[in-house]
PDB file of C-alpha atoms in Angstrom:
ATOM      1  CA  UNK A   1       8.095  66.982 -31.134  1.00 44.00           C
ATOM      2  CA  UNK A   2      11.492  67.203 -33.093  1.00 42.00           C
ATOM      3  CA  UNK A   3      12.923  70.568 -33.536  1.00 43.00           C
ATOM      4  CA  UNK A   4      13.802  71.786 -36.920  1.00 42.00           C
ATOM      5  CA  UNK A   5      17.694  71.908 -37.394  1.00 41.00           C
ATOM      6  CA  UNK A   6      19.717  75.030 -37.416  1.00 39.00           C
ATOM      7  CA  UNK A   7      19.614  75.142 -41.319  1.00 40.00           C
ATOM      8  CA  UNK A   8      16.142  76.263 -40.984  1.00 38.00           C
ATOM      9  CA  UNK A   9      16.859  78.954 -38.445  1.00 40.00           C
ATOM     10  CA  UNK A  10      19.925  80.394 -40.001  1.00 41.00           C
ATOM     11  CA  UNK A  11      18.315  82.096 -42.833  1.00 42.00           C
ATOM     12  CA  UNK A  12      16.234  84.173 -40.542  1.00 41.00           C
ATOM     13  CA  UNK A  13      19.245  85.594 -39.362  1.00 39.00           C
ATOM     14  CA  UNK A  14      20.172  87.446 -42.421  1.00 40.00           C
ATOM     15  CA  UNK A  15      16.601  88.313 -43.074  1.00 45.00           C
ATOM     16  CA  UNK A  16      15.694  90.717 -40.192  1.00 40.00           C
ATOM     17  CA  UNK A  17      13.098  92.608 -42.035  1.00 42.00           C
ATOM     18  CA  UNK A  18      10.936  89.573 -42.151  1.00 43.00           C
ATOM     19  CA  UNK A  19      11.045  89.047 -38.259  1.00 43.00           C
ATOM     20  CA  UNK A  20       8.464  90.674 -36.051  1.00 45.00           C
ATOM     21  CA  UNK A  21      10.868  92.757 -34.328  1.00 41.00           C
ATOM     22  CA  UNK A  22      10.406  96.106 -36.340  1.00 44.00           C
ATOM     23  CA  UNK A  23      11.925  98.198 -33.473  1.00 43.00           C
ATOM     24  CA  UNK A  24      14.983  96.341 -33.380  1.00 41.00           C
ATOM     25  CA  UNK A  25      15.609  96.354 -37.192  1.00 43.00           C
ATOM     26  CA  UNK A  26      14.437 100.049 -37.716  1.00 44.00           C
ATOM     27  CA  UNK A  27      16.956 101.312 -34.959  1.00 43.00           C
ATOM     28  CA  UNK A  28      19.938  99.862 -36.798  1.00 48.00           C
ATOM     29  CA  UNK A  29      20.330  97.104 -34.043  1.00 50.00           C
ATOM     30  CA  UNK A  30      21.028  94.331 -36.779  1.00 48.00           C
ATOM     31  CA  UNK A  31      24.554  93.666 -35.900  1.00 51.00           C
ATOM     32  CA  UNK A  32      23.563  93.409 -32.209  1.00 51.00           C
ATOM     33  CA  UNK A  33      20.857  90.883 -32.988  1.00 45.00           C
ATOM     34  CA  UNK A  34      23.209  88.879 -35.346  1.00 47.00           C
ATOM     35  CA  UNK A  35      25.817  88.813 -32.655  1.00 51.00           C
ATOM     36  CA  UNK A  36      23.137  87.501 -29.839  1.00 52.00           C
ATOM     37  CA  UNK A  37      21.910  84.598 -32.399  1.00 50.00           C
ATOM     38  CA  UNK A  38      25.521  83.449 -33.007  1.00 52.00           C
ATOM     39  CA  UNK A  39      26.308  83.206 -29.572  1.00 53.00           C
ATOM     40  CA  UNK A  40      22.889  81.769 -28.705  1.00 52.00           C
ATOM     41  CA  UNK A  41      23.873  79.096 -31.390  1.00 49.00           C
ATOM     42  CA  UNK A  42      27.173  78.587 -30.216  1.00 53.00           C
ATOM     43  CA  UNK A  43      25.909  77.773 -26.717  1.00 50.00           C
ATOM     44  CA  UNK A  44      23.340  75.604 -28.069  1.00 47.00           C
ATOM     45  CA  UNK A  45      25.693  73.163 -29.708  1.00 47.00           C
ATOM     46  CA  UNK A  46      28.188  73.126 -26.847  1.00 52.00           C
ATOM     47  CA  UNK A  47      25.467  71.819 -24.647  1.00 49.00           C
ATOM     48  CA  UNK A  48      24.779  69.253 -27.133  1.00 45.00           C
ATOM     49  CA  UNK A  49      28.388  68.115 -27.119  1.00 48.00           C
ATOM     50  CA  UNK A  50      28.595  68.161 -23.366  1.00 48.00           C
ATOM     51  CA  UNK A  51      25.428  65.918 -22.997  1.00 48.00           C
ATOM     52  CA  UNK A  52      26.106  63.528 -25.935  1.00 46.00           C
ATOM     53  CA  UNK A  53      27.399  60.581 -23.870  1.00 47.00           C
ATOM     54  CA  UNK A  54      24.232  58.562 -24.129  1.00 43.00           C
ATOM     55  CA  UNK A  55      20.737  58.357 -23.422  1.00 43.00           C
ATOM     56  CA  UNK A  56      17.951  60.483 -25.049  1.00 44.00           C
ATOM     57  CA  UNK A  57      18.975  64.057 -25.346  1.00 41.00           C
ATOM     58  CA  UNK A  58      16.576  66.771 -25.078  1.00 42.00           C
ATOM     59  CA  UNK A  59      18.137  70.145 -25.422  1.00 42.00           C
ATOM     60  CA  UNK A  60      16.095  73.402 -25.349  1.00 40.00           C
ATOM     61  CA  UNK A  61      17.417  76.716 -26.540  1.00 41.00           C
ATOM     62  CA  UNK A  62      15.703  80.015 -27.315  1.00 43.00           C
ATOM     63  CA  UNK A  63      16.305  82.276 -30.102  1.00 40.00           C
ATOM     64  CA  UNK A  64      14.505  85.722 -30.662  1.00 39.00           C
ATOM     65  CA  UNK A  65      11.636  84.167 -28.442  1.00 40.00           C
ATOM     66  CA  UNK A  66      11.375  81.063 -30.397  1.00 39.00           C
ATOM     67  CA  UNK A  67      11.972  77.702 -28.626  1.00 39.00           C
ATOM     68  CA  UNK A  68      13.739  74.846 -30.339  1.00 37.00           C
ATOM     69  CA  UNK A  69      13.891  71.270 -28.895  1.00 41.00           C
ATOM     70  CA  UNK A  70      16.281  68.654 -30.044  1.00 37.00           C
ATOM     71  CA  UNK A  71      15.548  64.829 -29.516  1.00 41.00           C
ATOM     72  CA  UNK A  72      18.639  62.486 -30.342  1.00 38.00           C
ATOM     73  CA  UNK A  73      18.134  58.728 -29.937  1.00 42.00           C
ATOM     74  CA  UNK A  74      20.803  56.672 -28.584  1.00 44.00           C
ATOM     75  CA  UNK A  75      20.785  54.398 -31.808  1.00 41.00           C
ATOM     76  CA  UNK A  76      21.254  57.282 -34.199  1.00 42.00           C
ATOM     77  CA  UNK A  77      24.097  58.717 -32.199  1.00 46.00           C
ATOM     78  CA  UNK A  78      25.674  55.360 -32.017  1.00 43.00           C
ATOM     79  CA  UNK A  79      25.621  54.985 -35.901  1.00 38.00           C
ATOM     80  CA  UNK A  80      26.788  58.554 -36.216  1.00 45.00           C
ATOM     81  CA  UNK A  81      29.855  57.966 -34.031  1.00 47.00           C
ATOM     82  CA  UNK A  82      30.652  54.930 -35.862  1.00 39.00           C
ATOM     83  CA  UNK A  83      30.642  56.575 -39.353  1.00 39.00           C
ATOM     84  CA  UNK A  84      32.714  59.380 -38.030  1.00 43.00           C
ATOM     85  CA  UNK A  85      35.136  56.973 -36.622  1.00 43.00           C
ATOM     86  CA  UNK A  86      35.490  54.980 -39.791  1.00 39.00           C
ATOM     87  CA  UNK A  87      35.981  58.158 -41.756  1.00 46.00           C
ATOM     88  CA  UNK A  88      38.759  59.204 -39.639  1.00 52.00           C
ATOM     89  CA  UNK A  89      41.035  56.356 -40.090  1.00 62.00           C
ATOM     90  CA  UNK A  90      44.306  57.795 -40.916  1.00 80.00           C
ATOM     91  CA  UNK A  91      45.002  57.107 -44.687  1.00 83.00           C
ATOM     92  CA  UNK A  92      48.607  56.511 -43.784  1.00 84.00           C
ATOM     93  CA  UNK A  93      47.636  53.616 -41.535  1.00 90.00           C
ATOM     94  CA  UNK A  94      45.531  51.998 -44.494  1.00 91.00           C
ATOM     95  CA  UNK A  95      48.370  52.586 -46.905  1.00 92.00           C
ATOM     96  CA  UNK A  96      50.846  51.054 -44.448  1.00 92.00           C
ATOM     97  CA  UNK A  97      48.955  48.075 -43.746  1.00 93.00           C
ATOM     98  CA  UNK A  98      48.052  47.351 -47.297  1.00 94.00           C
ATOM     99  CA  UNK A  99      51.676  47.555 -48.071  1.00 95.00           C
ATOM    100  CA  UNK A 100      52.805  45.174 -45.471  1.00 95.00           C
ATOM    101  CA  UNK A 101      50.249  42.505 -45.710  1.00 95.00           C
ATOM    102  CA  UNK A 102      50.369  42.547 -49.669  1.00 95.00           C
ATOM    103  CA  UNK A 103      54.222  41.781 -49.350  1.00 95.00           C
ATOM    104  CA  UNK A 104      53.914  39.163 -46.930  1.00 95.00           C
ATOM    105  CA  UNK A 105      51.008  37.518 -48.801  1.00 95.00           C
ATOM    106  CA  UNK A 106      53.324  36.843 -51.689  1.00 96.00           C
ATOM    107  CA  UNK A 107      56.492  35.662 -49.991  1.00 96.00           C
ATOM    108  CA  UNK A 108      55.081  31.951 -49.600  1.00 96.00           C
ATOM    109  CA  UNK A 109      54.572  31.575 -53.248  1.00 97.00           C
ATOM    110  CA  UNK A 110      58.153  32.661 -54.288  1.00 97.00           C
ATOM    111  CA  UNK A 111      59.570  30.451 -51.179  1.00 97.00           C
ATOM    112  CA  UNK A 112      57.862  27.346 -52.557  1.00 97.00           C
ATOM    113  CA  UNK A 113      58.981  27.951 -56.156  1.00 97.00           C
ATOM    114  CA  UNK A 114      62.624  28.476 -55.017  1.00 96.00           C
ATOM    115  CA  UNK A 115      62.844  25.611 -52.286  1.00 96.00           C
ATOM    116  CA  UNK A 116      60.615  22.786 -53.693  1.00 95.00           C
ATOM    117  CA  UNK A 117      59.730  23.873 -57.268  1.00 95.00           C
ATOM    118  CA  UNK A 118      58.641  20.356 -58.395  1.00 94.00           C
ATOM    119  CA  UNK A 119      56.545  19.383 -55.372  1.00 95.00           C
ATOM    120  CA  UNK A 120      53.072  18.569 -55.746  1.00 95.00           C
ATOM    121  CA  UNK A 121      52.017  21.254 -53.282  1.00 96.00           C
ATOM    122  CA  UNK A 122      54.009  24.054 -55.149  1.00 96.00           C
ATOM    123  CA  UNK A 123      52.688  23.085 -58.576  1.00 94.00           C
ATOM    124  CA  UNK A 124      48.942  23.091 -56.829  1.00 95.00           C
ATOM    125  CA  UNK A 125      49.802  26.459 -55.477  1.00 95.00           C
ATOM    126  CA  UNK A 126      51.124  28.072 -58.829  1.00 95.00           C
ATOM    127  CA  UNK A 127      47.947  26.763 -60.386  1.00 94.00           C
ATOM    128  CA  UNK A 128      45.636  28.659 -58.359  1.00 93.00           C
ATOM    129  CA  UNK A 129      44.299  32.000 -59.138  1.00 94.00           C
ATOM    130  CA  UNK A 130      43.446  33.078 -55.517  1.00 94.00           C
ATOM    131  CA  UNK A 131      46.550  35.261 -54.799  1.00 94.00           C
ATOM    132  CA  UNK A 132      45.698  37.253 -58.037  1.00 96.00           C
ATOM    133  CA  UNK A 133      42.168  37.654 -57.043  1.00 96.00           C
ATOM    134  CA  UNK A 134      42.963  38.885 -53.747  1.00 95.00           C
ATOM    135  CA  UNK A 135      45.686  41.403 -54.954  1.00 96.00           C
ATOM    136  CA  UNK A 136      43.208  42.552 -57.588  1.00 96.00           C
ATOM    137  CA  UNK A 137      40.561  43.405 -55.017  1.00 96.00           C
ATOM    138  CA  UNK A 138      43.198  45.107 -52.747  1.00 96.00           C
ATOM    139  CA  UNK A 139      44.250  47.133 -55.490  1.00 96.00           C
ATOM    140  CA  UNK A 140      40.921  48.414 -56.536  1.00 96.00           C
ATOM    141  CA  UNK A 141      40.039  49.266 -53.092  1.00 95.00           C
ATOM    142  CA  UNK A 142      43.307  51.326 -52.614  1.00 95.00           C
ATOM    143  CA  UNK A 143      42.745  52.770 -56.149  1.00 94.00           C
ATOM    144  CA  UNK A 144      39.432  53.966 -55.154  1.00 94.00           C
ATOM    145  CA  UNK A 145      40.773  55.518 -51.871  1.00 93.00           C
ATOM    146  CA  UNK A 146      43.665  57.327 -53.783  1.00 92.00           C
ATOM    147  CA  UNK A 147      41.297  58.447 -56.646  1.00 91.00           C
ATOM    148  CA  UNK A 148      41.068  62.642 -56.963  1.00 90.00           C
ATOM    149  CA  UNK A 149      39.626  64.695 -59.592  1.00 89.00           C
ATOM    150  CA  UNK A 150      43.152  65.622 -60.741  1.00 89.00           C
ATOM    151  CA  UNK A 151      44.225  61.852 -61.199  1.00 89.00           C
ATOM    152  CA  UNK A 152      43.562  61.580 -64.958  1.00 88.00           C
ATOM    153  CA  UNK A 153      44.981  65.158 -65.383  1.00 89.00           C
ATOM    154  CA  UNK A 154      48.394  64.037 -63.801  1.00 88.00           C
ATOM    155  CA  UNK A 155      48.200  60.826 -65.778  1.00 88.00           C
ATOM    156  CA  UNK A 156      47.708  62.335 -69.121  1.00 87.00           C
ATOM    157  CA  UNK A 157      49.378  65.811 -68.782  1.00 82.00           C
ATOM    158  CA  UNK A 158      50.639  66.531 -72.105  1.00 81.00           C
ATOM    159  CA  UNK A 159      48.612  67.874 -74.886  1.00 81.00           C
ATOM    160  CA  UNK A 160      48.923  64.620 -76.729  1.00 82.00           C
ATOM    161  CA  UNK A 161      47.244  62.924 -73.911  1.00 86.00           C
ATOM    162  CA  UNK A 162      50.585  60.985 -72.790  1.00 88.00           C
ATOM    163  CA  UNK A 163      52.139  60.814 -69.367  1.00 88.00           C
ATOM    164  CA  UNK A 164      54.561  63.232 -68.235  1.00 89.00           C
ATOM    165  CA  UNK A 165      57.437  62.461 -65.481  1.00 91.00           C
ATOM    166  CA  UNK A 166      56.506  65.541 -63.699  1.00 89.00           C
ATOM    167  CA  UNK A 167      52.865  64.682 -63.533  1.00 89.00           C
ATOM    168  CA  UNK A 168      53.555  60.928 -62.385  1.00 90.00           C
ATOM    169  CA  UNK A 169      55.804  62.150 -59.637  1.00 91.00           C
ATOM    170  CA  UNK A 170      53.424  64.460 -58.374  1.00 90.00           C
ATOM    171  CA  UNK A 171      50.558  61.647 -58.535  1.00 90.00           C
ATOM    172  CA  UNK A 172      52.839  59.134 -56.498  1.00 90.00           C
ATOM    173  CA  UNK A 173      53.737  61.745 -53.740  1.00 90.00           C
ATOM    174  CA  UNK A 174      50.348  60.352 -52.271  1.00 90.00           C
ATOM    175  CA  UNK A 175      50.927  57.664 -49.756  1.00 92.00           C
ATOM    176  CA  UNK A 176      47.800  55.878 -50.929  1.00 94.00           C
ATOM    177  CA  UNK A 177      48.630  56.000 -54.630  1.00 93.00           C
ATOM    178  CA  UNK A 178      52.137  54.595 -53.835  1.00 94.00           C
ATOM    179  CA  UNK A 179      50.584  51.742 -51.742  1.00 95.00           C
ATOM    180  CA  UNK A 180      48.276  50.987 -54.600  1.00 95.00           C
ATOM    181  CA  UNK A 181      51.225  51.183 -57.223  1.00 95.00           C
ATOM    182  CA  UNK A 182      52.943  48.798 -54.793  1.00 97.00           C
ATOM    183  CA  UNK A 183      50.140  46.254 -54.919  1.00 97.00           C
ATOM    184  CA  UNK A 184      50.119  46.421 -58.627  1.00 97.00           C
ATOM    185  CA  UNK A 185      53.742  45.532 -58.820  1.00 96.00           C
ATOM    186  CA  UNK A 186      53.286  42.690 -56.455  1.00 97.00           C
ATOM    187  CA  UNK A 187      50.439  41.125 -58.616  1.00 97.00           C
ATOM    188  CA  UNK A 188      52.366  41.774 -61.894  1.00 97.00           C
ATOM    189  CA  UNK A 189      55.662  40.385 -60.576  1.00 97.00           C
ATOM    190  CA  UNK A 190      54.019  37.277 -59.115  1.00 97.00           C
ATOM    191  CA  UNK A 191      52.239  36.543 -62.404  1.00 97.00           C
ATOM    192  CA  UNK A 192      55.445  36.871 -64.280  1.00 97.00           C
ATOM    193  CA  UNK A 193      57.301  34.506 -61.780  1.00 97.00           C
ATOM    194  CA  UNK A 194      54.461  32.007 -62.244  1.00 97.00           C
ATOM    195  CA  UNK A 195      54.860  32.048 -66.025  1.00 97.00           C
ATOM    196  CA  UNK A 196      58.644  31.609 -65.546  1.00 97.00           C
ATOM    197  CA  UNK A 197      57.944  28.985 -63.231  1.00 97.00           C
ATOM    198  CA  UNK A 198      55.570  26.991 -65.558  1.00 96.00           C
ATOM    199  CA  UNK A 199      57.832  27.622 -68.603  1.00 96.00           C
ATOM    200  CA  UNK A 200      60.924  26.030 -66.776  1.00 95.00           C
ATOM    201  CA  UNK A 201      58.924  22.972 -65.475  1.00 95.00           C
ATOM    202  CA  UNK A 202      57.656  22.360 -69.055  1.00 94.00           C
ATOM    203  CA  UNK A 203      61.159  22.646 -70.722  1.00 92.00           C
ATOM    204  CA  UNK A 204      63.240  21.259 -67.626  1.00 92.00           C
ATOM    205  CA  UNK A 205      65.047  24.645 -67.312  1.00 94.00           C
ATOM    206  CA  UNK A 206      66.470  25.868 -63.971  1.00 95.00           C
ATOM    207  CA  UNK A 207      64.319  28.581 -62.649  1.00 96.00           C
ATOM    208  CA  UNK A 208      65.240  29.364 -58.926  1.00 96.00           C
ATOM    209  CA  UNK A 209      67.547  32.088 -59.760  1.00 96.00           C
ATOM    210  CA  UNK A 210      64.948  33.626 -62.481  1.00 97.00           C
ATOM    211  CA  UNK A 211      62.070  33.473 -60.055  1.00 97.00           C
ATOM    212  CA  UNK A 212      64.107  35.055 -57.205  1.00 96.00           C
ATOM    213  CA  UNK A 213      64.979  37.981 -59.504  1.00 96.00           C
ATOM    214  CA  UNK A 214      61.304  38.376 -60.377  1.00 96.00           C
ATOM    215  CA  UNK A 215      60.414  39.246 -56.928  1.00 93.00           C
ATOM    216  CA  UNK A 216      62.293  42.561 -56.777  1.00 91.00           C
ATOM    217  CA  UNK A 217      63.569  42.862 -60.466  1.00 95.00           C
ATOM    218  CA  UNK A 218      61.111  41.310 -62.741  1.00 96.00           C
ATOM    219  CA  UNK A 219      62.187  42.481 -65.934  1.00 96.00           C
ATOM    220  CA  UNK A 220      65.564  41.179 -65.225  1.00 97.00           C
ATOM    221  CA  UNK A 221      64.238  38.085 -63.941  1.00 97.00           C
ATOM    222  CA  UNK A 222      62.399  37.461 -67.377  1.00 97.00           C
ATOM    223  CA  UNK A 223      65.565  38.223 -69.267  1.00 97.00           C
ATOM    224  CA  UNK A 224      67.669  35.869 -67.129  1.00 97.00           C
ATOM    225  CA  UNK A 225      65.156  33.251 -67.576  1.00 97.00           C
ATOM    226  CA  UNK A 226      65.053  33.417 -71.384  1.00 96.00           C
ATOM    227  CA  UNK A 227      68.901  33.379 -71.331  1.00 96.00           C
ATOM    228  CA  UNK A 228      68.885  30.463 -69.096  1.00 96.00           C
ATOM    229  CA  UNK A 229      66.493  28.699 -71.389  1.00 94.00           C
ATOM    230  CA  UNK A 230      68.723  29.385 -74.379  1.00 94.00           C
ATOM    231  CA  UNK A 231      71.845  28.192 -72.724  1.00 93.00           C
ATOM    232  CA  UNK A 232      70.172  24.893 -71.585  1.00 89.00           C
ATOM    233  CA  UNK A 233      68.604  24.499 -75.305  1.00 83.00           C
ATOM    234  CA  UNK A 234      72.306  24.829 -76.719  1.00 82.00           C
ATOM    235  CA  UNK A 235      73.444  22.222 -74.145  1.00 76.00           C
ATOM    236  CA  UNK A 236      70.798  19.664 -74.935  1.00 72.00           C
ATOM    237  CA  UNK A 237      71.283  20.287 -78.590  1.00 67.00           C
ATOM    238  CA  UNK A 238      75.072  19.311 -78.429  1.00 60.00           C
ATOM    239  CA  UNK A 239      74.330  16.232 -76.171  1.00 58.00           C
ATOM    240  CA  UNK A 240      71.710  15.092 -78.924  1.00 57.00           C
ATOM    241  CA  UNK A 241      74.114  15.694 -81.741  1.00 55.00           C
ATOM    242  CA  UNK A 242      76.783  13.626 -79.649  1.00 54.00           C
TER     243      UNK A 242
END
């Protein structure tokens, strides 16, 4: 028969007057009984830990004359170990892997836009929504891992529910939050580069330099593209007038 867990036994430790040992309770030996019970439970769990390498474990312990039996199946122990191992995966490792793979994933799109902007393969790649779906899923996962009860308070720290620099700095001191922000930037920058690319192809405007800037300095890349487009339009107007 499966034994009750310790959570059912512990309350009886602190209610000595309910136990059938009036002699112990009446003589002021509560502290001795409590110390003996604590030591007994410590030894009990140490035995479980030593024997927890496999098989069906059957550990017996005695607490104030009551015998407890614990039966742990191999399958349940295996599932529990898997769950503990997954939960103990370092957050820094998850954040570092997401940062690296997210960066590597977007580089081929920039490379094709710069090296062969007019090729059919590049045009097909830039019409696909797959990279944005992948980055969106990854961002959502990292956002979930980085979310804390204080996230909204840090984002809207002022009394007018507006962000404050101090709160944002504190929020981004977390590695997981920084990784999610980086994936956010990669997705937005790639989308902006896609718009620059498509606009350049449609209006026959050089976009290699603008797309390259979008990778690291997205707002500057957009600004440079608009300037390039304006200059190109002026040249085309002069040629048309002539």
